[in-house]
């Protein structure tokens, strides 16, 4: 059995999760401090990948980084080709998973007690210190849950990934694209093996989300 799809899916999901961790938290922190009207407009734009069909997202990405597009040609000149290469799946998975990280982190930041920030500011602490040493530890359960959900979404991404990198065995194959290809050629037993592997990983991810949420619930009950 060729394990490349599992290895490729895990590294794509991991890199996409790292990418959305920083971009999602940065966007959530910035937007949570904006006026309500600005929040609403930016929310719509940043959450669109969550409600659009993944193939539509993949089409937009092809229009952006395709080999005949200005950005795609510039990336090719610097040796960073994304179309039909596995790094393209990192971009596709990150775009699809970004709204989950962004919405979860924003909810955690908005539930942060502003009195803690005010108290820290009266002590002369800077915004950078307050963010990393006070806000992030307090909001850690929600942010960790967002990371786990983003990883799971990136791991199971198919539509945008197949549009951007296709299916090349040993090069761009992922679990999702492998399941489809095996089913297409009539290899049901091979497809079922990958389905069960994906189910096992998904169950572990859901268990991790529940474990991250339970301390928060217990804390709320104890209050």
mmCIF file of C-alpha atoms in Angstrom:
data_model
loop_
_atom_site.group_PDB
_atom_site.id
_atom_site.type_symbol
_atom_site.label_atom_id
_atom_site.label_comp_id
_atom_site.label_asym_id
_atom_site.label_seq_id
_atom_site.Cartn_x
_atom_site.Cartn_y
_atom_site.Cartn_z
ATOM 1 C CA UNK A 1 0.000 0.000 0.000
ATOM 2 C CA UNK A 2 1.359 3.392 -1.015
ATOM 3 C CA UNK A 3 1.342 5.672 2.058
ATOM 4 C CA UNK A 4 2.299 8.819 0.148
ATOM 5 C CA UNK A 5 -1.267 10.253 0.185
ATOM 6 C CA UNK A 6 -1.284 10.084 4.003
ATOM 7 C CA UNK A 7 2.130 11.707 4.300
ATOM 8 C CA UNK A 8 1.235 14.377 1.752
ATOM 9 C CA UNK A 9 -2.136 15.116 3.381
ATOM 10 C CA UNK A 10 -0.588 15.435 6.840
ATOM 11 C CA UNK A 11 2.169 17.817 5.747
ATOM 12 C CA UNK A 12 -0.274 19.909 3.714
ATOM 13 C CA UNK A 13 -2.695 20.118 6.645
ATOM 14 C CA UNK A 14 0.099 20.937 9.097
ATOM 15 C CA UNK A 15 1.576 23.717 6.955
ATOM 16 C CA UNK A 16 -1.876 25.125 6.182
ATOM 17 C CA UNK A 17 -2.710 25.129 9.907
ATOM 18 C CA UNK A 18 0.486 27.022 10.734
ATOM 19 C CA UNK A 19 -0.367 29.538 8.021
ATOM 20 C CA UNK A 20 -3.946 30.118 9.173
ATOM 21 C CA UNK A 21 -2.837 30.250 12.825
ATOM 22 C CA UNK A 22 -0.906 33.461 12.286
ATOM 23 C CA UNK A 23 -3.137 35.013 9.633
ATOM 24 C CA UNK A 24 -6.357 34.054 11.413
ATOM 25 C CA UNK A 25 -5.252 35.330 14.805
ATOM 26 C CA UNK A 26 -3.868 38.533 13.288
ATOM 27 C CA UNK A 27 -7.080 39.229 11.393
ATOM 28 C CA UNK A 28 -9.260 38.315 14.380
ATOM 29 C CA UNK A 29 -7.350 40.573 16.762
ATOM 30 C CA UNK A 30 -7.400 43.512 14.352
ATOM 31 C CA UNK A 31 -11.063 43.180 13.358
ATOM 32 C CA UNK A 32 -12.327 42.569 16.913
ATOM 33 C CA UNK A 33 -11.238 46.123 17.765
ATOM 34 C CA UNK A 34 -12.960 47.797 14.803
ATOM 35 C CA UNK A 35 -16.392 49.503 14.785
ATOM 36 C CA UNK A 36 -19.404 47.261 14.175
ATOM 37 C CA UNK A 37 -19.993 48.452 10.588
ATOM 38 C CA UNK A 38 -16.422 47.680 9.524
ATOM 39 C CA UNK A 39 -16.605 44.329 11.289
ATOM 40 C CA UNK A 40 -19.657 43.308 9.306
ATOM 41 C CA UNK A 41 -18.108 44.096 5.924
ATOM 42 C CA UNK A 42 -14.784 42.403 6.677
ATOM 43 C CA UNK A 43 -16.571 39.411 8.214
ATOM 44 C CA UNK A 44 -18.427 38.810 4.972
ATOM 45 C CA UNK A 45 -15.227 38.967 2.910
ATOM 46 C CA UNK A 46 -13.131 36.782 5.215
ATOM 47 C CA UNK A 47 -15.833 34.171 5.798
ATOM 48 C CA UNK A 48 -16.778 33.720 2.124
ATOM 49 C CA UNK A 49 -14.554 30.626 1.639
ATOM 50 C CA UNK A 50 -16.605 28.896 4.322
ATOM 51 C CA UNK A 51 -19.868 29.181 2.385
ATOM 52 C CA UNK A 52 -18.655 29.108 -1.228
ATOM 53 C CA UNK A 53 -18.341 25.723 -2.978
ATOM 54 C CA UNK A 54 -14.686 24.626 -2.687
ATOM 55 C CA UNK A 55 -14.474 24.270 -6.473
ATOM 56 C CA UNK A 56 -15.407 27.947 -6.814
ATOM 57 C CA UNK A 57 -12.634 28.847 -4.371
ATOM 58 C CA UNK A 58 -10.286 26.684 -6.425
ATOM 59 C CA UNK A 59 -11.328 28.507 -9.587
ATOM 60 C CA UNK A 60 -10.588 31.889 -7.998
ATOM 61 C CA UNK A 61 -7.180 30.617 -6.872
ATOM 62 C CA UNK A 62 -6.417 29.427 -10.406
ATOM 63 C CA UNK A 63 -7.365 32.880 -11.679
ATOM 64 C CA UNK A 64 -4.955 34.340 -9.135
ATOM 65 C CA UNK A 65 -1.895 32.061 -9.313
ATOM 66 C CA UNK A 66 -2.415 30.282 -12.646
ATOM 67 C CA UNK A 67 0.674 30.012 -14.884
ATOM 68 C CA UNK A 68 -0.703 32.627 -17.292
ATOM 69 C CA UNK A 69 -1.693 35.115 -14.593
ATOM 70 C CA UNK A 70 0.629 37.963 -13.534
ATOM 71 C CA UNK A 71 1.077 36.619 -9.990
ATOM 72 C CA UNK A 72 1.508 33.064 -11.251
ATOM 73 C CA UNK A 73 4.163 34.131 -13.791
ATOM 74 C CA UNK A 74 6.003 36.100 -11.108
ATOM 75 C CA UNK A 75 5.934 33.096 -8.744
ATOM 76 C CA UNK A 76 7.263 30.865 -11.531
ATOM 77 C CA UNK A 77 10.158 33.269 -12.123
ATOM 78 C CA UNK A 78 11.226 32.978 -8.488
ATOM 79 C CA UNK A 79 10.843 29.185 -8.580
ATOM 80 C CA UNK A 80 7.583 28.950 -6.638
ATOM 81 C CA UNK A 81 5.108 27.195 -8.893
ATOM 82 C CA UNK A 82 1.847 26.291 -7.173
ATOM 83 C CA UNK A 83 -0.325 24.786 -9.915
ATOM 84 C CA UNK A 84 0.057 20.986 -10.174
ATOM 85 C CA UNK A 85 2.530 21.051 -7.287
ATOM 86 C CA UNK A 86 1.786 19.959 -3.707
ATOM 87 C CA UNK A 87 2.532 23.420 -2.175
ATOM 88 C CA UNK A 88 -0.500 24.658 -4.097
ATOM 89 C CA UNK A 89 -2.619 22.439 -1.866
ATOM 90 C CA UNK A 90 -1.236 24.281 1.165
ATOM 91 C CA UNK A 91 -2.583 27.538 -0.260
ATOM 92 C CA UNK A 92 -5.940 25.979 -1.180
ATOM 93 C CA UNK A 93 -6.352 24.271 2.200
ATOM 94 C CA UNK A 94 -5.316 27.414 4.077
ATOM 95 C CA UNK A 95 -7.885 29.543 2.234
ATOM 96 C CA UNK A 96 -10.638 27.010 2.950
ATOM 97 C CA UNK A 97 -9.669 26.568 6.621
ATOM 98 C CA UNK A 98 -8.977 30.249 7.340
ATOM 99 C CA UNK A 99 -12.599 31.198 8.260
ATOM 100 C CA UNK A 100 -12.698 28.520 10.970
ATOM 101 C CA UNK A 101 -9.560 29.870 12.638
ATOM 102 C CA UNK A 102 -10.612 33.462 12.165
ATOM 103 C CA UNK A 103 -14.143 33.069 13.556
ATOM 104 C CA UNK A 104 -13.018 30.970 16.511
ATOM 105 C CA UNK A 105 -10.178 33.318 17.441
ATOM 106 C CA UNK A 106 -12.371 36.386 17.065
ATOM 107 C CA UNK A 107 -14.988 34.894 19.361
ATOM 108 C CA UNK A 108 -12.283 34.154 21.934
ATOM 109 C CA UNK A 109 -10.878 37.700 21.724
ATOM 110 C CA UNK A 110 -14.309 39.305 22.003
ATOM 111 C CA UNK A 111 -15.059 37.277 25.141
ATOM 112 C CA UNK A 112 -11.814 38.484 26.740
ATOM 113 C CA UNK A 113 -12.522 40.657 29.780
ATOM 114 C CA UNK A 114 -11.573 44.251 28.817
ATOM 115 C CA UNK A 115 -10.953 45.032 32.488
ATOM 116 C CA UNK A 116 -7.893 42.762 32.366
ATOM 117 C CA UNK A 117 -6.502 44.815 29.486
ATOM 118 C CA UNK A 118 -7.197 48.070 31.312
ATOM 119 C CA UNK A 119 -5.547 46.770 34.485
ATOM 120 C CA UNK A 120 -2.466 45.698 32.523
ATOM 121 C CA UNK A 121 -2.268 49.081 30.794
ATOM 122 C CA UNK A 122 -2.417 50.914 34.126
ATOM 123 C CA UNK A 123 0.626 48.865 35.163
ATOM 124 C CA UNK A 124 2.499 50.237 32.156
ATOM 125 C CA UNK A 125 2.515 47.015 30.130
ATOM 126 C CA UNK A 126 2.754 47.329 26.346
ATOM 127 C CA UNK A 127 0.196 46.007 23.872
ATOM 128 C CA UNK A 128 2.556 43.296 22.614
ATOM 129 C CA UNK A 129 3.132 42.008 26.152
ATOM 130 C CA UNK A 130 -0.597 42.125 26.942
ATOM 131 C CA UNK A 131 -1.434 40.194 23.784
ATOM 132 C CA UNK A 132 1.093 37.367 24.141
ATOM 133 C CA UNK A 133 1.297 37.044 27.914
ATOM 134 C CA UNK A 134 -2.270 37.810 28.988
ATOM 135 C CA UNK A 135 -4.760 37.563 26.116
ATOM 136 C CA UNK A 136 -3.337 34.462 24.440
ATOM 137 C CA UNK A 137 -3.199 32.336 27.627
ATOM 138 C CA UNK A 138 -6.764 33.361 28.560
ATOM 139 C CA UNK A 139 -8.072 32.689 25.033
ATOM 140 C CA UNK A 140 -6.004 29.533 24.560
ATOM 141 C CA UNK A 141 -8.873 26.978 24.655
ATOM 142 C CA UNK A 142 -10.781 28.724 21.874
ATOM 143 C CA UNK A 143 -7.675 29.291 19.775
ATOM 144 C CA UNK A 144 -6.544 25.678 20.183
ATOM 145 C CA UNK A 145 -10.010 24.493 19.158
ATOM 146 C CA UNK A 146 -9.782 26.696 16.069
ATOM 147 C CA UNK A 147 -6.399 25.198 15.214
ATOM 148 C CA UNK A 148 -7.680 21.641 15.528
ATOM 149 C CA UNK A 149 -10.757 22.386 13.420
ATOM 150 C CA UNK A 150 -8.592 24.120 10.805
ATOM 151 C CA UNK A 151 -6.278 21.106 10.675
ATOM 152 C CA UNK A 152 -9.232 18.763 10.209
ATOM 153 C CA UNK A 153 -10.709 20.929 7.464
ATOM 154 C CA UNK A 154 -7.366 21.197 5.673
ATOM 155 C CA UNK A 155 -6.835 17.447 5.948
ATOM 156 C CA UNK A 156 -10.181 16.664 4.317
ATOM 157 C CA UNK A 157 -10.088 19.377 1.651
ATOM 158 C CA UNK A 158 -10.842 18.114 -1.848
ATOM 159 C CA UNK A 159 -12.584 20.637 -4.115
ATOM 160 C CA UNK A 160 -10.137 23.542 -4.172
ATOM 161 C CA UNK A 161 -7.179 21.156 -3.881
ATOM 162 C CA UNK A 162 -8.207 19.083 -6.900
ATOM 163 C CA UNK A 163 -8.758 22.259 -8.934
ATOM 164 C CA UNK A 164 -5.299 23.615 -8.118
ATOM 165 C CA UNK A 165 -3.030 20.539 -8.014
ATOM 166 C CA UNK A 166 -5.072 17.734 -9.574
ATOM 167 C CA UNK A 167 -4.043 14.145 -8.879
ATOM 168 C CA UNK A 168 -0.538 12.873 -9.629
ATOM 169 C CA UNK A 169 0.440 9.665 -7.752
ATOM 170 C CA UNK A 170 3.553 10.177 -5.646
ATOM 171 C CA UNK A 171 3.528 13.927 -6.280
ATOM 172 C CA UNK A 172 0.228 15.654 -5.482
ATOM 173 C CA UNK A 173 -2.010 12.789 -4.308
ATOM 174 C CA UNK A 174 -3.875 13.374 -1.037
ATOM 175 C CA UNK A 175 -6.264 11.142 0.887
ATOM 176 C CA UNK A 176 -9.322 12.864 -0.564
ATOM 177 C CA UNK A 177 -8.154 12.826 -4.166
ATOM 178 C CA UNK A 178 -6.956 9.224 -3.798
ATOM 179 C CA UNK A 179 -10.373 8.088 -2.582
ATOM 180 C CA UNK A 180 -12.005 9.683 -5.599
ATOM 181 C CA UNK A 181 -9.506 8.246 -8.077
ATOM 182 C CA UNK A 182 -9.717 4.728 -6.634
ATOM 183 C CA UNK A 183 -13.507 4.867 -6.713
ATOM 184 C CA UNK A 184 -13.418 6.182 -10.293
ATOM 185 C CA UNK A 185 -11.384 3.213 -11.524
ATOM 186 C CA UNK A 186 -13.540 0.741 -9.597
ATOM 187 C CA UNK A 187 -11.077 -0.098 -6.789
ATOM 188 C CA UNK A 188 -13.646 -0.028 -3.987
ATOM 189 C CA UNK A 189 -11.494 -1.942 -1.486
ATOM 190 C CA UNK A 190 -8.617 0.520 -1.908
ATOM 191 C CA UNK A 191 -10.962 3.486 -1.575
ATOM 192 C CA UNK A 192 -12.513 1.993 1.571
ATOM 193 C CA UNK A 193 -9.086 1.648 3.224
ATOM 194 C CA UNK A 194 -8.426 5.346 2.774
ATOM 195 C CA UNK A 195 -11.967 6.188 3.903
ATOM 196 C CA UNK A 196 -11.397 4.302 7.162
ATOM 197 C CA UNK A 197 -8.031 6.006 7.671
ATOM 198 C CA UNK A 198 -9.695 9.383 7.183
ATOM 199 C CA UNK A 199 -12.498 8.416 9.572
ATOM 200 C CA UNK A 200 -9.985 7.412 12.246
ATOM 201 C CA UNK A 201 -8.106 10.705 11.940
ATOM 202 C CA UNK A 202 -11.371 12.683 12.005
ATOM 203 C CA UNK A 203 -12.520 10.908 15.177
ATOM 204 C CA UNK A 204 -9.224 11.741 16.891
ATOM 205 C CA UNK A 205 -9.606 15.377 15.841
ATOM 206 C CA UNK A 206 -13.171 15.571 17.176
ATOM 207 C CA UNK A 207 -12.041 13.995 20.436
ATOM 208 C CA UNK A 208 -9.324 16.635 20.722
ATOM 209 C CA UNK A 209 -11.891 19.417 20.166
ATOM 210 C CA UNK A 210 -14.117 17.969 22.917
ATOM 211 C CA UNK A 211 -11.190 17.750 25.312
ATOM 212 C CA UNK A 212 -10.342 21.382 24.615
ATOM 213 C CA UNK A 213 -13.939 22.491 25.191
ATOM 214 C CA UNK A 214 -14.547 20.513 28.406
ATOM 215 C CA UNK A 215 -12.182 22.541 30.651
ATOM 216 C CA UNK A 216 -13.933 25.698 29.481
ATOM 217 C CA UNK A 217 -17.345 24.226 30.336
ATOM 218 C CA UNK A 218 -16.167 23.015 33.728
ATOM 219 C CA UNK A 219 -14.787 26.449 34.506
ATOM 220 C CA UNK A 220 -18.116 28.013 33.565
ATOM 221 C CA UNK A 221 -20.051 25.529 35.750
ATOM 222 C CA UNK A 222 -17.771 26.116 38.738
ATOM 223 C CA UNK A 223 -18.490 29.820 38.555
#
